[in-house]
Amino acid sequence: MRQYFIAGNWKMHKTVPEAQALAQELVKSLKDGPNKYMIAPSFTALDAVSKIVKGTNILLGAQNMSTDEQGAHTGEVSVLQLKDLGVQVVILGHSERRHIYKEDDAMINKKVKLALAHGLEVILCIGELLEEREAGKAEAVCEEQTRKGLEGISAEELKKVTIAYEPVWAIGTGKVATPEDAEAIHAYVRKVIADMYGKEAAENIIIQYGGSMKAENCAGLLAKPDIDGGLIGGAALKADTFTPIALCK
C-alpha cells in the first residue's frame, strides 16, 4: 500500500524569519500526521529551516539544483551544498524551470542522476501545457518527460524517485484538473513506469498531483487509486491551508 506524500513548494516566498515561523507551525501541526511530508523553502532559508525540522517527520527539500557538483557556475547551488545544509529531497523539472528558464529533458535527467548518485530523493515534475492538452497530446508529453527524465536510472534508484504530475495550466491559476482528468494521466504514467521497470515498480512508485490542490479539493483527488499525494504551491504558504491537505487520509 502506497503512503501519501504531501510536499510543500514555497517557491520564491518567505524571508528567513517567515520561513522559520511557518516551519515551526508545521512541525507542531503535522507531528502525528499519517503521511510522508516535505517542505521546500527558498535556498536562503534552507539552513534556518533545516534546524527546525531536523529530527521531525518533515523532510527538508530544495526547489532545484545545478547539473554539476561544483565549479564556475555563477548563481547556481550544488548538490554538495544542499547536502551540507541537511537537504533530503530535491524538486527537479518543475514547469517553471522548464518553461520560464528553458531547462530541457536532457538537463533535468542530468540533475536527476546527480541527485540520486548523492543519495537524495527526487521529485521529478512532468506535465502538459494547455495547448498540448487541447491538442490531445497530454499523455504523449507526460510519457516523453517521464522516459527522458528517468533515462539511465536503475530500478533500485527509482525507489528514491517520486513523480509529480502538474498540468501546467493548473499551476497557480486556481484551475484544477478534475479528479478524473488527473487520475487518467496518473494511471497512464504508471503504465509507462510498468513498461520501463515492470509491474512491481509501477505499483510502488509515488505519483503526486500538483496544480492548485487545496483543502477543498484534496479529498476528491486523493480518493483516486493512482493519486498518491500532492506537490502543493500556494496552499503550502500558510499552516492553516497546508495542514488540512497534509492530514488527508
Coordinates of N, CA, C and O in Angstrom, one line a residue, residues 62-240:
A62 N 14.7 20.9 -1.4 CA 15.2 22.1 -2.2 C 14.4 22.1 -3.5 O 13.9 21.1 -4.0
Q63 N 14.3 23.3 -4.0 CA 13.5 23.5 -5.2 C 14.2 23.3 -6.5 O 13.5 23.2 -7.6
N64 N 15.5 23.1 -6.5 CA 16.2 22.9 -7.7 C 17.7 22.7 -7.3 O 18.0 22.8 -6.2
M65 N 18.5 22.4 -8.3 CA 20.0 22.3 -8.0 C 20.7 22.3 -9.4 O 20.1 22.1 -10.4
S66 N 22.0 22.5 -9.3 CA 22.8 22.6 -10.5 C 23.0 21.2 -11.2 O 22.8 20.2 -10.5
T67 N 23.4 21.2 -12.4 CA 23.8 19.9 -13.1 C 25.2 19.5 -12.7 O 25.6 18.3 -13.0
D68 N 25.9 20.3 -12.0 CA 27.3 20.0 -11.7 C 27.6 20.0 -10.2 O 26.9 20.8 -9.4
E69 N 28.5 19.2 -9.7 CA 28.8 19.1 -8.3 C 29.4 20.4 -7.8 O 29.2 20.9 -6.6
Q70 N 30.3 21.1 -8.6 CA 30.9 22.3 -8.2 C 31.6 22.9 -9.4 O 31.6 22.4 -10.5
G71 N 32.1 24.1 -9.2 CA 32.8 24.8 -10.3 C 32.3 26.2 -10.6 O 31.7 26.8 -9.8
A72 N 32.7 26.7 -11.8 CA 32.4 28.1 -12.2 C 31.0 28.2 -12.7 O 30.8 28.2 -13.9
H73 N 30.1 28.2 -11.8 CA 28.6 28.2 -12.2 C 28.0 29.3 -11.4 O 27.2 29.0 -10.4
T74 N 28.2 30.5 -11.8 CA 27.7 31.7 -11.0 C 26.2 31.6 -10.9 O 25.4 31.4 -11.8
G75 N 25.8 31.8 -9.6 CA 24.3 31.8 -9.3 C 23.7 30.4 -9.1 O 22.5 30.4 -8.8
E76 N 24.5 29.4 -9.2 CA 23.9 28.0 -9.1 C 24.2 27.5 -7.6 O 25.0 28.0 -6.9
V77 N 23.4 26.5 -7.3 CA 23.6 25.8 -6.0 C 23.8 24.3 -6.2 O 23.1 23.7 -7.0
S78 N 24.9 23.7 -5.7 CA 25.2 22.4 -6.0 C 24.6 21.3 -5.0 O 24.2 21.7 -3.9
V79 N 24.6 20.1 -5.5 CA 24.1 19.0 -4.6 C 25.0 18.9 -3.3 O 24.4 18.6 -2.3
L80 N 26.3 19.2 -3.4 CA 27.1 19.1 -2.2 C 26.7 20.1 -1.2 O 26.7 19.9 0.0
Q81 N 26.4 21.3 -1.7 CA 26.0 22.4 -0.8 C 24.6 22.1 -0.2 O 24.4 22.4 1.0
L82 N 23.7 21.5 -1.0 CA 22.4 21.2 -0.4 C 22.5 20.1 0.7 O 21.9 20.2 1.7
K83 N 23.3 19.1 0.4 CA 23.5 18.0 1.4 C 24.2 18.6 2.7 O 23.8 18.2 3.8
D84 N 25.0 19.5 2.5 CA 25.7 20.2 3.7 C 24.7 20.9 4.6 O 24.9 21.0 5.8
L85 N 23.6 21.3 4.0 CA 22.5 22.0 4.8 C 21.5 21.1 5.3 O 20.5 21.5 6.0
G86 N 21.6 19.8 5.0 CA 20.7 18.8 5.5 C 19.5 18.5 4.6 O 18.5 17.9 5.0
V87 N 19.6 18.9 3.3 CA 18.5 18.7 2.4 C 18.5 17.2 2.1 O 19.5 16.5 1.9
Q88 N 17.2 16.7 2.0 CA 17.0 15.2 1.8 C 16.3 14.9 0.5 O 16.4 13.8 -0.1
V89 N 15.6 15.9 -0.1 CA 14.8 15.8 -1.3 C 15.0 17.0 -2.2 O 15.1 18.1 -1.7
V90 N 15.0 16.8 -3.5 CA 15.1 17.9 -4.4 C 14.1 17.8 -5.5 O 13.8 16.7 -6.0
I91 N 13.4 18.9 -5.8 CA 12.4 19.0 -6.8 C 13.1 19.3 -8.1 O 13.9 20.3 -8.2
L92 N 12.9 18.5 -9.1 CA 13.5 18.8 -10.4 C 12.5 18.7 -11.6 O 11.5 18.0 -11.5
G93 N 12.8 19.6 -12.6 CA 11.9 19.6 -13.7 C 10.6 20.3 -13.5 O 9.6 20.1 -14.3
H94 N 10.5 21.2 -12.5 CA 9.2 21.9 -12.3 C 8.9 22.7 -13.5 O 9.8 23.2 -14.2
S95 N 7.6 22.9 -13.8 CA 7.2 23.5 -15.1 C 7.8 24.9 -15.2 O 8.1 25.4 -16.3
E96 N 8.0 25.6 -14.0 CA 8.5 26.9 -14.1 C 10.0 26.9 -14.5 O 10.5 27.8 -15.2
R97 N 10.7 25.8 -14.1 CA 12.1 25.7 -14.6 C 12.1 25.3 -16.1 O 12.9 25.8 -16.9
R98 N 11.2 24.4 -16.5 CA 11.1 24.0 -17.9 C 10.8 25.2 -18.8 O 11.4 25.4 -19.9
H99 N 9.7 25.9 -18.5 CA 9.1 26.8 -19.4 C 9.6 28.3 -19.3 O 9.7 29.0 -20.3
I100 N 10.0 28.7 -18.1 CA 10.5 30.0 -17.9 C 12.0 30.1 -18.1 O 12.6 31.0 -18.7
Y101 N 12.7 29.1 -17.5 CA 14.2 29.0 -17.6 C 14.7 28.0 -18.6 O 15.9 27.8 -18.6
K102 N 13.8 27.5 -19.4 CA 14.2 26.7 -20.6 C 15.1 25.5 -20.2 O 15.9 25.1 -21.0
E103 N 14.8 24.8 -19.1 CA 15.5 23.6 -18.8 C 14.9 22.5 -19.6 O 13.7 22.3 -19.6
D104 N 15.7 21.7 -20.4 CA 15.1 20.7 -21.2 C 15.3 19.3 -20.5 O 15.9 19.2 -19.4
D105 N 14.7 18.3 -21.2 CA 14.7 16.9 -20.6 C 16.1 16.4 -20.3 O 16.4 15.8 -19.3
A106 N 17.1 16.7 -21.2 CA 18.5 16.3 -21.0 C 19.1 16.9 -19.8 O 19.8 16.2 -19.0
M107 N 18.9 18.2 -19.6 CA 19.4 18.8 -18.4 C 18.8 18.3 -17.1 O 19.5 18.0 -16.1
I108 N 17.5 18.1 -17.1 CA 16.8 17.6 -16.0 C 17.2 16.2 -15.7 O 17.5 15.8 -14.5
N109 N 17.4 15.4 -16.7 CA 17.9 14.0 -16.5 C 19.3 14.0 -15.8 O 19.6 13.2 -14.9
K110 N 20.1 14.9 -16.2 CA 21.5 15.0 -15.7 C 21.4 15.3 -14.2 O 22.1 14.8 -13.3
K111 N 20.5 16.2 -13.8 CA 20.2 16.6 -12.4 C 19.7 15.4 -11.6 O 20.1 15.2 -10.5
V112 N 18.8 14.7 -12.2 CA 18.2 13.5 -11.5 C 19.3 12.5 -11.2 O 19.4 12.0 -10.1
K113 N 20.1 12.2 -12.2 CA 21.2 11.3 -12.0 C 22.2 11.7 -10.9 O 22.6 10.9 -10.0
L114 N 22.5 13.0 -10.9 CA 23.4 13.5 -9.9 C 22.8 13.5 -8.5 O 23.5 13.1 -7.5
A115 N 21.6 13.9 -8.4 CA 20.9 13.9 -7.0 C 20.9 12.5 -6.5 O 21.2 12.2 -5.3
L116 N 20.5 11.5 -7.3 CA 20.4 10.1 -6.9 C 21.8 9.6 -6.5 O 21.9 8.8 -5.5
A117 N 22.8 9.9 -7.3 CA 24.1 9.5 -7.0 C 24.6 9.9 -5.6 O 25.5 9.3 -5.0
H118 N 24.1 11.0 -5.2 CA 24.5 11.6 -3.9 C 23.5 11.2 -2.8 O 23.5 11.8 -1.7
G119 N 22.5 10.3 -3.1 CA 21.6 9.8 -2.0 C 20.4 10.6 -1.7 O 19.7 10.4 -0.8
L120 N 20.2 11.7 -2.5 CA 19.0 12.5 -2.3 C 17.8 11.8 -2.9 O 17.9 11.1 -3.9
E121 N 16.6 12.0 -2.4 CA 15.4 11.7 -3.0 C 15.0 12.7 -4.1 O 15.4 13.9 -3.9
V122 N 14.3 12.4 -5.1 CA 14.0 13.3 -6.2 C 12.5 13.3 -6.4 O 11.8 12.3 -6.4
I123 N 11.9 14.5 -6.6 CA 10.6 14.7 -7.1 C 10.7 15.2 -8.5 O 11.2 16.3 -8.7
L124 N 10.4 14.3 -9.5 CA 10.5 14.7 -10.9 C 9.1 15.1 -11.4 O 8.2 14.4 -11.4
C125 N 9.1 16.4 -11.8 CA 7.9 17.0 -12.2 C 7.6 16.8 -13.7 O 8.6 17.0 -14.5
I126 N 6.4 16.5 -14.1 CA 6.0 16.4 -15.5 C 4.7 17.1 -15.7 O 4.0 17.3 -14.7
G127 N 4.3 17.4 -16.9 CA 3.0 18.0 -17.1 C 2.9 18.7 -18.5 O 4.0 19.2 -19.0
E128 N 1.7 18.8 -19.0 CA 1.5 19.4 -20.3 C 1.0 20.9 -20.2 O 0.4 21.3 -19.2
L129 N 1.2 21.6 -21.2 CA 0.7 23.0 -21.4 C -0.8 22.8 -21.8 O -1.2 21.8 -22.3
L130 N -1.5 23.9 -21.7 CA -3.0 23.9 -22.1 C -3.1 23.6 -23.5 O -4.0 22.8 -23.9
E131 N -2.3 24.2 -24.4 CA -2.4 23.9 -25.8 C -2.1 22.5 -26.2 O -2.7 21.9 -27.1
E132 N -1.2 21.9 -25.4 CA -0.9 20.4 -25.6 C -2.1 19.5 -25.2 O -2.4 18.6 -25.9
R133 N -2.7 19.9 -24.1 CA -3.9 19.1 -23.7 C -5.0 19.3 -24.7 O -5.7 18.3 -25.1
E134 N -5.3 20.5 -25.1 CA -6.3 20.7 -26.1 C -6.1 20.1 -27.4 O -7.0 19.7 -28.2
A135 N -4.8 19.8 -27.7 CA -4.4 19.1 -29.0 C -4.4 17.6 -28.8 O -4.0 16.9 -29.7
G136 N -4.8 17.1 -27.6 CA -4.8 15.7 -27.4 C -3.4 15.1 -27.1 O -3.3 13.9 -27.3
K137 N -2.5 15.9 -26.7 CA -1.1 15.4 -26.6 C -0.7 15.3 -25.1 O 0.5 15.0 -24.8
A138 N -1.6 15.4 -24.2 CA -1.2 15.3 -22.7 C -0.5 14.1 -22.4 O 0.6 14.1 -21.8
E139 N -1.0 12.9 -22.8 CA -0.3 11.6 -22.5 C 1.0 11.6 -23.1 O 2.0 11.1 -22.5
A140 N 1.1 12.0 -24.4 CA 2.4 11.9 -25.1 C 3.5 12.7 -24.4 O 4.6 12.3 -24.3
V141 N 3.1 14.0 -24.0 CA 4.0 14.9 -23.4 C 4.5 14.3 -22.1 O 5.7 14.3 -21.8
C142 N 3.6 13.8 -21.3 CA 3.9 13.3 -20.0 C 4.8 12.0 -20.1 O 5.7 11.8 -19.3
E143 N 4.5 11.2 -21.1 CA 5.3 10.0 -21.3 C 6.7 10.4 -21.7 O 7.7 9.8 -21.2
E144 N 6.9 11.3 -22.6 CA 8.2 11.7 -23.1 C 9.0 12.3 -21.9 O 10.2 12.0 -21.7
Q145 N 8.4 13.2 -21.1 CA 9.1 13.8 -20.0 C 9.5 12.7 -18.9 O 10.6 12.8 -18.3
T146 N 8.6 11.7 -18.7 CA 8.9 10.6 -17.8 C 10.1 9.8 -18.3 O 11.1 9.5 -17.6
R147 N 10.0 9.3 -19.6 CA 11.0 8.5 -20.1 C 12.4 9.2 -20.2 O 13.4 8.6 -19.8
K148 N 12.4 10.4 -20.6 CA 13.7 11.1 -20.8 C 14.2 11.6 -19.4 O 15.4 11.6 -19.2
G149 N 13.3 11.9 -18.5 CA 13.8 12.3 -17.2 C 14.4 11.1 -16.4 O 15.3 11.4 -15.6
L150 N 13.9 9.9 -16.7 CA 14.4 8.7 -16.0 C 15.4 7.9 -16.8 O 15.9 6.9 -16.3
E151 N 15.9 8.5 -17.9 CA 16.8 7.7 -18.7 C 18.1 7.4 -18.0 O 18.7 8.3 -17.4
G152 N 18.5 6.1 -18.0 CA 19.7 5.7 -17.3 C 19.5 5.5 -15.8 O 20.5 5.2 -15.1
I153 N 18.3 5.6 -15.3 CA 18.1 5.4 -13.9 C 17.7 4.0 -13.6 O 16.8 3.4 -14.3
S154 N 18.4 3.3 -12.7 CA 18.1 1.9 -12.4 C 16.9 1.7 -11.6 O 16.3 2.6 -11.0
A155 N 16.4 0.5 -11.6 CA 15.2 0.1 -10.8 C 15.4 0.4 -9.3 O 14.5 0.8 -8.6
E156 N 16.7 0.2 -8.9 CA 17.0 0.4 -7.5 C 16.9 1.9 -7.2 O 16.4 2.4 -6.2
E157 N 17.5 2.7 -8.1 CA 17.5 4.2 -7.9 C 16.1 4.7 -8.0 O 15.7 5.7 -7.3
L158 N 15.2 4.1 -8.8 CA 13.8 4.5 -8.9 C 13.1 4.6 -7.6 O 12.1 5.3 -7.4
K159 N 13.5 3.7 -6.7 CA 12.9 3.7 -5.4 C 12.9 5.0 -4.6 O 12.2 5.3 -3.7
K160 N 13.9 5.9 -5.0 CA 14.1 7.2 -4.4 C 13.5 8.3 -5.3 O 13.7 9.5 -5.0
V161 N 12.7 7.9 -6.3 CA 12.1 8.9 -7.1 C 10.5 9.0 -6.9 O 9.9 7.9 -6.9
T162 N 10.0 10.2 -6.8 CA 8.6 10.4 -6.8 C 8.3 11.2 -8.1 O 9.1 12.1 -8.5
I163 N 7.2 10.9 -8.8 CA 6.8 11.7 -9.9 C 5.7 12.6 -9.5 O 4.8 12.2 -8.8
A164 N 5.8 13.9 -9.9 CA 4.7 14.8 -9.7 C 4.1 15.3 -11.0 O 4.8 15.9 -11.8
Y165 N 2.8 14.9 -11.2 CA 2.1 15.4 -12.4 C 1.5 16.7 -12.1 O 0.7 16.9 -11.3
E166 N 1.9 17.7 -12.9 CA 1.5 19.1 -12.8 C 1.0 19.5 -14.2 O 1.8 19.9 -15.0
P167 N -0.3 19.5 -14.4 CA -0.8 20.2 -15.6 C -0.5 21.7 -15.5 O -0.9 22.4 -14.6
V168 N 0.3 22.1 -16.4 CA 0.9 23.5 -16.3 C -0.2 24.6 -16.3 O -0.1 25.5 -15.5
W169 N -1.3 24.3 -16.9 CA -2.4 25.3 -17.0 C -3.1 25.4 -15.6 O -3.9 26.3 -15.4
A170 N -2.8 24.5 -14.7 CA -3.5 24.5 -13.4 C -2.6 25.0 -12.2 O -3.0 25.0 -11.1
I171 N -1.3 25.4 -12.6 CA -0.4 25.8 -11.5 C -0.5 27.3 -11.3 O -0.3 28.1 -12.1
G172 N -1.0 27.6 -10.0 CA -1.1 29.0 -9.6 C -2.2 29.8 -10.3 O -2.3 31.0 -10.1
T173 N -3.1 29.0 -11.0 CA -4.2 29.7 -11.7 C -5.5 29.6 -11.0 O -6.4 30.3 -11.3
G174 N -5.6 28.7 -10.0 CA -6.8 28.4 -9.4 C -7.6 27.4 -10.1 O -8.6 26.8 -9.6
K175 N -7.2 27.1 -11.4 CA -7.9 26.0 -12.1 C -7.3 24.7 -11.6 O -6.1 24.6 -11.2
V176 N -8.1 23.6 -11.7 CA -7.6 22.3 -11.2 C -8.1 21.3 -12.2 O -9.3 21.4 -12.6
A177 N -7.3 20.3 -12.5 CA -7.8 19.2 -13.2 C -8.9 18.5 -12.4 O -8.8 18.4 -11.2
T178 N -9.9 18.0 -13.1 CA -10.9 17.2 -12.3 C -10.2 16.0 -11.8 O -9.2 15.5 -12.3
P179 N -10.7 15.4 -10.7 CA -10.1 14.1 -10.2 C -10.0 13.1 -11.3 O -9.0 12.3 -11.4
E180 N -11.0 13.1 -12.2 CA -11.0 12.1 -13.3 C -9.9 12.4 -14.3 O -9.2 11.5 -14.8
D181 N -9.7 13.7 -14.7 CA -8.6 14.0 -15.6 C -7.3 13.7 -15.0 O -6.4 13.2 -15.7
A182 N -7.1 14.1 -13.7 CA -5.8 13.8 -13.1 C -5.5 12.3 -13.0 O -4.4 11.9 -13.3
E183 N -6.5 11.6 -12.6 CA -6.4 10.1 -12.4 C -6.0 9.5 -13.8 O -5.2 8.6 -13.8
A184 N -6.6 10.0 -14.8 CA -6.3 9.4 -16.2 C -4.8 9.5 -16.5 O -4.2 8.5 -17.0
I185 N -4.2 10.7 -16.2 CA -2.8 10.8 -16.5 C -1.9 10.1 -15.5 O -0.9 9.4 -15.9
H186 N -2.3 10.1 -14.3 CA -1.6 9.3 -13.3 C -1.5 7.8 -13.6 O -0.5 7.2 -13.6
A187 N -2.7 7.3 -14.0 CA -2.8 5.9 -14.4 C -1.9 5.6 -15.6 O -1.2 4.6 -15.7
Y188 N -1.9 6.5 -16.6 CA -1.1 6.4 -17.8 C 0.4 6.4 -17.5 O 1.1 5.5 -18.0
V189 N 0.8 7.3 -16.6 CA 2.2 7.4 -16.2 C 2.6 6.1 -15.5 O 3.7 5.6 -15.7
R190 N 1.7 5.5 -14.7 CA 2.0 4.3 -14.0 C 2.2 3.2 -15.0 O 3.1 2.3 -14.9
K191 N 1.5 3.2 -16.1 CA 1.7 2.2 -17.2 C 3.0 2.4 -17.9 O 3.7 1.4 -18.2
V192 N 3.4 3.6 -18.0 CA 4.8 3.9 -18.6 C 5.9 3.4 -17.7 O 6.8 2.7 -18.2
I193 N 5.7 3.6 -16.4 CA 6.7 3.0 -15.5 C 6.7 1.5 -15.5 O 7.8 0.9 -15.5
A194 N 5.6 0.9 -15.7 CA 5.5 -0.6 -15.8 C 6.2 -1.0 -17.0 O 6.9 -2.1 -17.0
D195 N 6.1 -0.3 -18.1 CA 6.8 -0.7 -19.3 C 8.3 -0.5 -19.2 O 9.1 -1.3 -19.7
M196 N 8.7 0.5 -18.4 CA 10.1 0.7 -18.3 C 10.8 -0.2 -17.2 O 11.9 -0.6 -17.4
Y197 N 10.1 -0.4 -16.1 CA 10.7 -1.1 -14.9 C 9.9 -2.3 -14.4 O 10.4 -3.0 -13.5
G198 N 8.8 -2.6 -15.0 CA 8.0 -3.7 -14.5 C 6.8 -3.4 -13.6 O 6.7 -2.2 -13.1
K199 N 5.9 -4.3 -13.4 CA 4.7 -4.1 -12.7 C 4.9 -3.7 -11.2 O 4.3 -2.8 -10.7
E200 N 5.9 -4.4 -10.6 CA 6.1 -4.1 -9.1 C 6.6 -2.7 -8.9 O 6.1 -2.0 -8.0
A201 N 7.5 -2.2 -9.8 CA 8.0 -0.8 -9.6 C 6.9 0.2 -9.9 O 6.8 1.2 -9.2
A202 N 6.0 -0.1 -10.8 CA 4.9 0.7 -11.1 C 3.9 0.8 -10.0 O 3.4 1.9 -9.7
E203 N 3.7 -0.3 -9.3 CA 2.8 -0.4 -8.2 C 3.3 0.4 -7.0 O 2.6 1.0 -6.2
N204 N 4.6 0.5 -6.9 CA 5.3 1.1 -5.7 C 5.6 2.6 -5.9 O 5.7 3.3 -4.9
I205 N 5.7 3.1 -7.1 CA 6.1 4.4 -7.3 C 5.0 5.4 -6.8 O 3.8 5.2 -7.1
I206 N 5.4 6.5 -6.2 CA 4.5 7.5 -5.7 C 4.4 8.5 -6.8 O 5.3 9.1 -7.3
I207 N 3.1 8.8 -7.2 CA 2.8 9.8 -8.2 C 1.9 10.9 -7.6 O 0.8 10.6 -7.3
Q208 N 2.5 12.1 -7.3 CA 1.8 13.2 -6.7 C 1.0 14.0 -7.8 O 1.4 14.0 -9.0
Y209 N 0.0 14.7 -7.3 CA -0.7 15.7 -8.2 C -0.2 17.1 -7.7 O -0.2 17.4 -6.5
G210 N 0.1 17.9 -8.7 CA 0.5 19.3 -8.4 C -0.3 20.2 -9.3 O -0.4 20.0 -10.5
G211 N -0.9 21.2 -8.8 CA -1.7 22.1 -9.6 C -3.0 22.6 -8.9 O -4.0 22.1 -9.1
S212 N -2.8 23.6 -8.0 CA -3.9 24.2 -7.3 C -4.7 23.2 -6.4 O -5.9 23.3 -6.3
M213 N -3.9 22.2 -5.8 CA -4.6 21.4 -4.8 C -4.7 22.2 -3.6 O -3.8 22.9 -3.1
K214 N -5.9 22.1 -3.0 CA -6.2 22.8 -1.7 C -7.1 22.0 -0.8 O -7.6 20.9 -1.3
A215 N -7.4 22.5 0.3 CA -8.2 21.7 1.3 C -9.6 21.3 0.7 O -10.1 20.2 1.0
E216 N -10.1 22.2 -0.2 CA -11.5 22.0 -0.7 C -11.5 20.8 -1.7 O -12.6 20.2 -1.9
N217 N -10.4 20.6 -2.4 CA -10.4 19.5 -3.4 C -9.5 18.4 -3.2 O -9.5 17.4 -4.0
C218 N -8.7 18.4 -2.1 CA -7.7 17.3 -1.9 C -8.4 16.0 -1.7 O -7.9 15.0 -2.2
A219 N -9.5 15.9 -1.0 CA -10.1 14.6 -0.7 C -10.5 13.9 -2.0 O -10.3 12.7 -2.2
G220 N -11.1 14.7 -2.9 CA -11.6 14.1 -4.2 C -10.4 13.6 -5.0 O -10.5 12.6 -5.7
L221 N -9.3 14.4 -5.0 CA -8.2 14.0 -5.8 C -7.5 12.7 -5.2 O -7.2 11.8 -5.9
L222 N -7.3 12.8 -3.9 CA -6.6 11.7 -3.2 C -7.4 10.4 -3.1 O -6.8 9.3 -2.8
A223 N -8.7 10.5 -3.4 CA -9.5 9.3 -3.4 C -9.3 8.4 -4.6 O -9.6 7.2 -4.6
K224 N -8.6 9.0 -5.6 CA -8.4 8.2 -6.8 C -7.2 7.2 -6.6 O -6.3 7.6 -5.9
P225 N -7.3 6.1 -7.2 CA -6.4 5.0 -6.9 C -4.9 5.3 -7.3 O -4.0 4.7 -6.7
D226 N -4.7 6.1 -8.3 CA -3.3 6.3 -8.7 C -2.8 7.7 -8.3 O -1.7 8.0 -8.7
I227 N -3.5 8.5 -7.5 CA -3.0 9.7 -7.0 C -2.5 9.6 -5.6 O -3.3 9.2 -4.7
D228 N -1.2 9.8 -5.4 CA -0.6 9.4 -4.1 C -0.1 10.5 -3.3 O 0.9 10.4 -2.5
G229 N -0.7 11.7 -3.4 CA -0.3 12.8 -2.6 C -0.3 14.1 -3.5 O -0.9 14.1 -4.5
G230 N 0.4 15.1 -3.0 CA 0.4 16.4 -3.7 C 1.7 17.1 -3.5 O 2.4 17.1 -2.5
L231 N 2.0 17.9 -4.6 CA 3.1 18.8 -4.6 C 2.4 20.2 -4.5 O 1.8 20.6 -5.5
I232 N 2.4 20.8 -3.4 CA 1.5 21.9 -3.1 C 2.3 23.2 -3.2 O 3.3 23.4 -2.6
G233 N 1.7 24.2 -3.9 CA 2.3 25.5 -4.1 C 1.7 26.5 -3.2 O 2.0 26.7 -2.0
G234 N 0.7 27.3 -3.7 CA 0.1 28.4 -3.0 C -0.4 28.0 -1.6 O -0.2 28.7 -0.6
A235 N -1.1 26.8 -1.5 CA -1.7 26.4 -0.2 C -0.7 26.0 0.8 O -1.0 25.8 1.9
A236 N 0.6 25.9 0.3 CA 1.7 25.5 1.3 C 2.3 26.6 2.1 O 3.1 26.4 2.9
L237 N 1.8 27.8 1.7 CA 2.4 29.0 2.3 C 1.9 29.5 3.6 O 2.4 30.4 4.3
K238 N 0.8 28.8 4.1 CA 0.2 29.0 5.4 C -0.1 27.7 6.1 O -0.6 26.8 5.4
A239 N 0.2 27.6 7.3 CA -0.1 26.4 8.1 C -1.5 26.0 8.0 O -1.9 24.8 7.9
D240 N -2.4 27.0 8.1 CA -3.9 26.7 8.1 C -4.4 26.2 6.8 O -5.5 25.7 6.8

